[in-house]
mmCIF file of C-alpha atoms in Angstrom:
data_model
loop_
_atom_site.group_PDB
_atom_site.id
_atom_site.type_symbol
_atom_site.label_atom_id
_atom_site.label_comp_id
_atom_site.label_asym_id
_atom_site.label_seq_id
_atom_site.Cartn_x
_atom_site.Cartn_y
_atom_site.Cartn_z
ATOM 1 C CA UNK E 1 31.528 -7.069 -16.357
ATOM 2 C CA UNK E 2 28.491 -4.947 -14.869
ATOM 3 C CA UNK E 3 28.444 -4.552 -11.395
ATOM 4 C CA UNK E 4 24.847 -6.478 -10.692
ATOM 5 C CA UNK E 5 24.296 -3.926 -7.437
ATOM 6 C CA UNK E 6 24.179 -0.722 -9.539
ATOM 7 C CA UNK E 7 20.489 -0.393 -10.597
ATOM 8 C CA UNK E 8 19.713 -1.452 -7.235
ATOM 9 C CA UNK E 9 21.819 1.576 -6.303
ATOM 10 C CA UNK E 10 20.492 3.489 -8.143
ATOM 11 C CA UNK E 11 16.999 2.647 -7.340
ATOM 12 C CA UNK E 12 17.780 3.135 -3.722
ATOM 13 C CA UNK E 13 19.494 6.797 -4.838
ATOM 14 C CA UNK E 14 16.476 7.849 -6.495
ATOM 15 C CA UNK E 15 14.620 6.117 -3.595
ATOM 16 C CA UNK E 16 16.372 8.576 -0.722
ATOM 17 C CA UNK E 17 16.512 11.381 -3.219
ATOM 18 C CA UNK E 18 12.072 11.311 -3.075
ATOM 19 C CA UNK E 19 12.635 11.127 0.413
ATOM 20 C CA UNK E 20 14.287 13.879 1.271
ATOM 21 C CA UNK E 21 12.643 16.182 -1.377
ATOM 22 C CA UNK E 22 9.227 15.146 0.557
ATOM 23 C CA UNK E 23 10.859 16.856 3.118
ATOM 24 C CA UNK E 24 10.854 20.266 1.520
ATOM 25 C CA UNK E 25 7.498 20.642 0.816
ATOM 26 C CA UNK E 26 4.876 22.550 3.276
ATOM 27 C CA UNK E 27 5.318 23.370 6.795
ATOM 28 C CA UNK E 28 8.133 20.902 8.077
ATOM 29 C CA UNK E 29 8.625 20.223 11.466
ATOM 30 C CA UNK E 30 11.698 20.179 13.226
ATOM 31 C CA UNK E 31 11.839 16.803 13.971
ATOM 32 C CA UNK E 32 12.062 16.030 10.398
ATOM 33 C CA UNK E 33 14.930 18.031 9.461
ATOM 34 C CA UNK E 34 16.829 15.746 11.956
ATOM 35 C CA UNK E 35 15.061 12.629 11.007
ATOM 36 C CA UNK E 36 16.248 13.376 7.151
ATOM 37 C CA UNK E 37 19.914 13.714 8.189
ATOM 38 C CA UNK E 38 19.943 10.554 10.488
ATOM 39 C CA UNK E 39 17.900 9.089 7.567
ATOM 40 C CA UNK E 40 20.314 5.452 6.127
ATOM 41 C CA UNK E 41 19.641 3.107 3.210
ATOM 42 C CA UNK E 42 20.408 -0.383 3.103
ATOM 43 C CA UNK E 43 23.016 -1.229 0.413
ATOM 44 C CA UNK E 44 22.729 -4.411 -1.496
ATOM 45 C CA UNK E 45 26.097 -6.767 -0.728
ATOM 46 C CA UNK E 46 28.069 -9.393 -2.669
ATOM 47 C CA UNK E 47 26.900 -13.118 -2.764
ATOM 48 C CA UNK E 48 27.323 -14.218 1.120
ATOM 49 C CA UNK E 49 28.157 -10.985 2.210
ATOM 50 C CA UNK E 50 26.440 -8.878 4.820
ATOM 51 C CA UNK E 51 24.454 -5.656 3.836
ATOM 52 C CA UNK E 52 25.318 -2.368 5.028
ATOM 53 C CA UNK E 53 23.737 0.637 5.995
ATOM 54 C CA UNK E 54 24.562 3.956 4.232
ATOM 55 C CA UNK E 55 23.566 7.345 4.049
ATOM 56 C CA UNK E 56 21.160 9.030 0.702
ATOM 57 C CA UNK E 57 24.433 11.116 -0.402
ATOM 58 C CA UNK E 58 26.137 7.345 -0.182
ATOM 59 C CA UNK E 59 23.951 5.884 -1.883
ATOM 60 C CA UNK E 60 23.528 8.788 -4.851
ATOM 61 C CA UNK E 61 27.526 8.314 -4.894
ATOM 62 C CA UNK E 62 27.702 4.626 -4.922
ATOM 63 C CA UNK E 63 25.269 4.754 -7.630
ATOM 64 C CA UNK E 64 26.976 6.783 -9.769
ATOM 65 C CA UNK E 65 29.995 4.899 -9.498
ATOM 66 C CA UNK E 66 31.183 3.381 -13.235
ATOM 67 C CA UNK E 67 28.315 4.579 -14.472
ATOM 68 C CA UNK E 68 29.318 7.225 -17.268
ATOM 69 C CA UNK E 69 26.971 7.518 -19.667
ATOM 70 C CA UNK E 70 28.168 5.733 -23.198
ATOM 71 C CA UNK E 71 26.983 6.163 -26.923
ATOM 72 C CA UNK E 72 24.037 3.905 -26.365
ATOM 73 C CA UNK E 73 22.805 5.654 -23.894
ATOM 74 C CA UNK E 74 22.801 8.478 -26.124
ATOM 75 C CA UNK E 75 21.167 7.342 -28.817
ATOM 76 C CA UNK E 76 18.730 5.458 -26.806
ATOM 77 C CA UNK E 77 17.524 8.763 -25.287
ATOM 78 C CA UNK E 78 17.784 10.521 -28.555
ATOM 79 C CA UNK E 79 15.788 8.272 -30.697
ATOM 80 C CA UNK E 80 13.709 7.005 -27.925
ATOM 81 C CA UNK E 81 12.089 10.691 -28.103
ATOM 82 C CA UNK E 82 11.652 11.288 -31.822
ATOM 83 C CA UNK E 83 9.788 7.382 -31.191
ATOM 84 C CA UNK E 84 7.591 8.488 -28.710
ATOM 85 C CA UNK E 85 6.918 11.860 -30.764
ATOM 86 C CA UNK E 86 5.183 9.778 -33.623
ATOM 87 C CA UNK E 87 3.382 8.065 -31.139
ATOM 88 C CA UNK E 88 1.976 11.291 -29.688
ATOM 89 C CA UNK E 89 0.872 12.391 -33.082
ATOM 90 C CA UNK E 90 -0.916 8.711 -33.321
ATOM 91 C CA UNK E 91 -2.988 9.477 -30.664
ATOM 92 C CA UNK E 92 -4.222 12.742 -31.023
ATOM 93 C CA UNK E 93 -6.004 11.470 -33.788
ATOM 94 C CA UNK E 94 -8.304 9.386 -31.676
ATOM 95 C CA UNK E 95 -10.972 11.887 -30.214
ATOM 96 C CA UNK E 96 -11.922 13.043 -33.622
ATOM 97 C CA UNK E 97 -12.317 9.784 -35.118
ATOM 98 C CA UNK E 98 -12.872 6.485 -32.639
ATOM 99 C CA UNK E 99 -15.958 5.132 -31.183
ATOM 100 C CA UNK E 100 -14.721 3.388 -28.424
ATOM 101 C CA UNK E 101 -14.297 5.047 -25.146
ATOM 102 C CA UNK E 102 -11.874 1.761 -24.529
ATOM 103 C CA UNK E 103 -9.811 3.393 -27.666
ATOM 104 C CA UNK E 104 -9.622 6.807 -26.249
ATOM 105 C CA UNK E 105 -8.782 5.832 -22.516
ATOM 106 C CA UNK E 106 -5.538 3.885 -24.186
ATOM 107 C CA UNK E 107 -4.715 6.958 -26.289
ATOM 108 C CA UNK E 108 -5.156 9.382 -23.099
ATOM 109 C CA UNK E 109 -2.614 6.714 -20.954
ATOM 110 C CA UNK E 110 -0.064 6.463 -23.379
ATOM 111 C CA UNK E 111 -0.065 10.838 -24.167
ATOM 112 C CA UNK E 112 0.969 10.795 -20.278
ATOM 113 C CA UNK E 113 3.205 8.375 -20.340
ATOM 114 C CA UNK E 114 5.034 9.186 -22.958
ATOM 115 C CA UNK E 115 5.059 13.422 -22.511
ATOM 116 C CA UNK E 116 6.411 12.348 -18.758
ATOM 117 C CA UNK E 117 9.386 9.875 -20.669
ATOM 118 C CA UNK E 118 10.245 12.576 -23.035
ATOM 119 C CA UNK E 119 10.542 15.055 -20.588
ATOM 120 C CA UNK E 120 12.563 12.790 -18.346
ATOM 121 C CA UNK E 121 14.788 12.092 -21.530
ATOM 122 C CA UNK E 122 15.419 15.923 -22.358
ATOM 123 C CA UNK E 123 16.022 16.757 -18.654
ATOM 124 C CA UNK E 124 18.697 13.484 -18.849
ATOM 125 C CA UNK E 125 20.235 14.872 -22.402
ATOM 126 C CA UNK E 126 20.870 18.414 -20.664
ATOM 127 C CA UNK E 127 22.498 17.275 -17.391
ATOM 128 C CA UNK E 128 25.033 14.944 -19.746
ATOM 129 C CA UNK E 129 25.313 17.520 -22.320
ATOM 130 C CA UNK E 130 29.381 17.905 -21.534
ATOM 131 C CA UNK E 131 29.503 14.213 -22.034
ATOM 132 C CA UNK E 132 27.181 14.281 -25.123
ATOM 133 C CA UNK E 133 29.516 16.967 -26.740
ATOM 134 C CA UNK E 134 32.879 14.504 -26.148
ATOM 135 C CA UNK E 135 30.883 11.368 -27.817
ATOM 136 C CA UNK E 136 29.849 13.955 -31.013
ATOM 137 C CA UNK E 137 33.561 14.562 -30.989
ATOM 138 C CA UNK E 138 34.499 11.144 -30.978
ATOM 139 C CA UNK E 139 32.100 10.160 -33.763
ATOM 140 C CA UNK E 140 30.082 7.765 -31.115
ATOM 141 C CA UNK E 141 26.845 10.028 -30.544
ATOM 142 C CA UNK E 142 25.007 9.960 -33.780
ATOM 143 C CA UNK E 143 21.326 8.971 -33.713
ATOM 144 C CA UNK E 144 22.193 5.580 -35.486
ATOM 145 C CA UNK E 145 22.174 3.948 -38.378
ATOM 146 C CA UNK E 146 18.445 2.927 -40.493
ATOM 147 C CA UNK E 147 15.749 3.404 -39.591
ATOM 148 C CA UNK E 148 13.881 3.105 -35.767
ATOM 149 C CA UNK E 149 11.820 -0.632 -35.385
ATOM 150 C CA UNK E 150 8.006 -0.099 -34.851
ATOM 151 C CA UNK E 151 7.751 3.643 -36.529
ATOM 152 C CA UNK E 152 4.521 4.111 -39.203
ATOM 153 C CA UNK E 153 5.269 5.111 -42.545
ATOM 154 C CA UNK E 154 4.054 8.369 -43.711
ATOM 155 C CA UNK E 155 1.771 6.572 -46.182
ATOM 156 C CA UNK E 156 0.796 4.364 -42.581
ATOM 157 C CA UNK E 157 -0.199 7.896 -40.949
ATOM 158 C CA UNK E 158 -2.179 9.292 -43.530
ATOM 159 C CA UNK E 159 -4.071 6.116 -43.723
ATOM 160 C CA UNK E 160 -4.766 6.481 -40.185
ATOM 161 C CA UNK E 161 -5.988 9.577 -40.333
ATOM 162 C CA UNK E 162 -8.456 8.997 -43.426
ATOM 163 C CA UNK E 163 -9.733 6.192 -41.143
ATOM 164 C CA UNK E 164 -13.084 6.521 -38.448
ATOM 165 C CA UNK E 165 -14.785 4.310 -36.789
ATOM 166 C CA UNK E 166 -14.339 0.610 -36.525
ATOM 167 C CA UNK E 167 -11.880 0.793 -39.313
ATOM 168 C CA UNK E 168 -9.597 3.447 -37.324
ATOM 169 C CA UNK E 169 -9.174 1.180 -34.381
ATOM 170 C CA UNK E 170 -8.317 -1.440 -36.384
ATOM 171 C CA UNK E 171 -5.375 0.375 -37.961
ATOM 172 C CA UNK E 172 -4.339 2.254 -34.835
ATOM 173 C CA UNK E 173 -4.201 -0.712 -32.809
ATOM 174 C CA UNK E 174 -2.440 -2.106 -35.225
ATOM 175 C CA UNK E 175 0.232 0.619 -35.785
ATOM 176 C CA UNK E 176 0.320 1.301 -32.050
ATOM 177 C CA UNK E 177 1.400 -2.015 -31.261
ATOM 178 C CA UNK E 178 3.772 -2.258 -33.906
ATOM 179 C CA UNK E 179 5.499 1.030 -32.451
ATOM 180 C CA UNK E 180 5.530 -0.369 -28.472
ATOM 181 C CA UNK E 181 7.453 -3.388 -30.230
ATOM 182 C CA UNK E 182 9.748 -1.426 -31.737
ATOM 183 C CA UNK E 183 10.531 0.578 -28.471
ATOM 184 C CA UNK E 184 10.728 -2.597 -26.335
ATOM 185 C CA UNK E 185 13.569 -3.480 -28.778
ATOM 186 C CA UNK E 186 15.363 0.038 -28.532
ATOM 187 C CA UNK E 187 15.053 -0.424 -25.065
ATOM 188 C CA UNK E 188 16.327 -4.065 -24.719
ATOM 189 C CA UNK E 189 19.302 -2.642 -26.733
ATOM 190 C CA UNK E 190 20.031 -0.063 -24.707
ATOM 191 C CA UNK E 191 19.802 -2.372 -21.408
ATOM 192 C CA UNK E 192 22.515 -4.703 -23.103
ATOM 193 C CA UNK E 193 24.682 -2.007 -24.505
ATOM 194 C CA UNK E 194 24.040 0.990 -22.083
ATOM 195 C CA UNK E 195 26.063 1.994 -18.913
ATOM 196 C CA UNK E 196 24.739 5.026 -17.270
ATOM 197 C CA UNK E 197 22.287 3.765 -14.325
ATOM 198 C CA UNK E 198 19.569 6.551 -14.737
ATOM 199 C CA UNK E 199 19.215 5.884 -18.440
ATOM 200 C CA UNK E 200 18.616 2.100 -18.082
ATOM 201 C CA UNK E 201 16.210 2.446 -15.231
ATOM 202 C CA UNK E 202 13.897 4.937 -17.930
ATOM 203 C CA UNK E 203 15.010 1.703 -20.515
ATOM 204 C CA UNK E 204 13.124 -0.736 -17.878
ATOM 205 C CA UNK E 205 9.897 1.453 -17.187
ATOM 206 C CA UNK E 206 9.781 1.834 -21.177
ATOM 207 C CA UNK E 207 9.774 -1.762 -21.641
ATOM 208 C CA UNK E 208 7.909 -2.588 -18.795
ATOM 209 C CA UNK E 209 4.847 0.223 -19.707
ATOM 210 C CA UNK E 210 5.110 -0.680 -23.100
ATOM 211 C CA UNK E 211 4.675 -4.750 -22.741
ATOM 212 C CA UNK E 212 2.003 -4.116 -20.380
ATOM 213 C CA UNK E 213 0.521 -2.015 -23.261
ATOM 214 C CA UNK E 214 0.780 -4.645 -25.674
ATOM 215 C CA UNK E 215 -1.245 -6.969 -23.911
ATOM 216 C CA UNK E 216 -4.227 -4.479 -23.469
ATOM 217 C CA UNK E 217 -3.789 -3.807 -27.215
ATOM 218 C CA UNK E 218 -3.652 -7.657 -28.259
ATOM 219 C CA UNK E 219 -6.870 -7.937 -26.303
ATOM 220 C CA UNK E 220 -8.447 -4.941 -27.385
ATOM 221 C CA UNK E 221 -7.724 -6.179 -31.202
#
């Protein structure tokens, strides 16, 4: 069973980890260097059990405690990028061919969104590359089977891109919200089947940006 305190770990790692690195930028003063050592987090406890206090390397420790990253975590990361790829490629299209400033604001949010989770994703896939190479040997780090939910078809894109106006928000709104579906799914999978803590925490921002974008989309449509 999954120990329930991790992704509070972790969030309190990633937490101290800001922290600190705050610290390092500009003129610091001397008090803060001390300050930053001195510096404790407050670990979540067992059910009637007292929390502690422990220090950022602690915490960074604790959270990486049973938390080895597994073959869905892989493929999560691996497919979740080719997902948001097609996504970026939906939304250049928009400036050339949309009316709506509404339309274009949603296209610019979800370019810098998504760049930022790809990047995060790549920067992930190269720190567990050692680990990646041991699943490929296994036979358990494939990108997975069929195809991704929520991604156009190539006849889907070129439709999109014949469209303007009215008739190209229609369709992109329509498509777009079809692909955050899809990558709410990839990322409820990888929440249920996953095990390394940093790759479920970028599984719950996905899911949480992406439902949030639904609902503008819905509304928008």
């Amino acid at each position: 069973m999954k120990d329930r305190r991790r992704p509070l770990l972790v969030a309190l790692a990633a937490a101290a980890v800001l922290t600190l690195a705050a610290g390092c930028t500009g003129e610091a003063e001397p008090a803060a260097d001390a300050d930053a050592e001195t510096q404790q987090v407050i670990a979540p406890a067992g059910p009637g059990e007292p929390a502690r206090t422990i220090s950022p390397e602690e915490a960074r420790e604790a959270a990486q405690e049973g938390s080895e990253p597994n073959a869905a975590d892989f493929r999560f990361m691996r497919m979740m990028i080719e997902h948001h790829e097609q996504a970026l490629v939906m939304a250049e299209l928009v400036d050339d061919r949309t009316r709506e400033e509404s339309v274009r604001r949603l296209a610019d949010r979800i370019t810098a969104a998504q760049n930022g989770e790809i990047a995060a994703m790549e920067a992930w896939l190269t720190r567990n590359a050692g680990a990646a190479a041991d699943e490929d040997r296994e036979g358990h780090g494939g990108h997975g089977a069929g195809a991704m939910p929520g991604m156009a078809t190539a006849e889907q894109l070129e439709a999109l891109e014949a469209a303007e106006g009215a008739d190209f928000d229609a369709l992109f709104l329509d498509l777009m919200i079809a692909h955050h579906q899809g990558a709410v799914t990839m990322a409820t999978d990888a929440l249920t089947q996953g095990n390394d803590g940093l790759a479920q925490q970028l599984a719950n921002d996905v899911m949480a940006e992406q439902s949030v974008e639904i609902d503008r989309m819905e509304a928008m449509r």
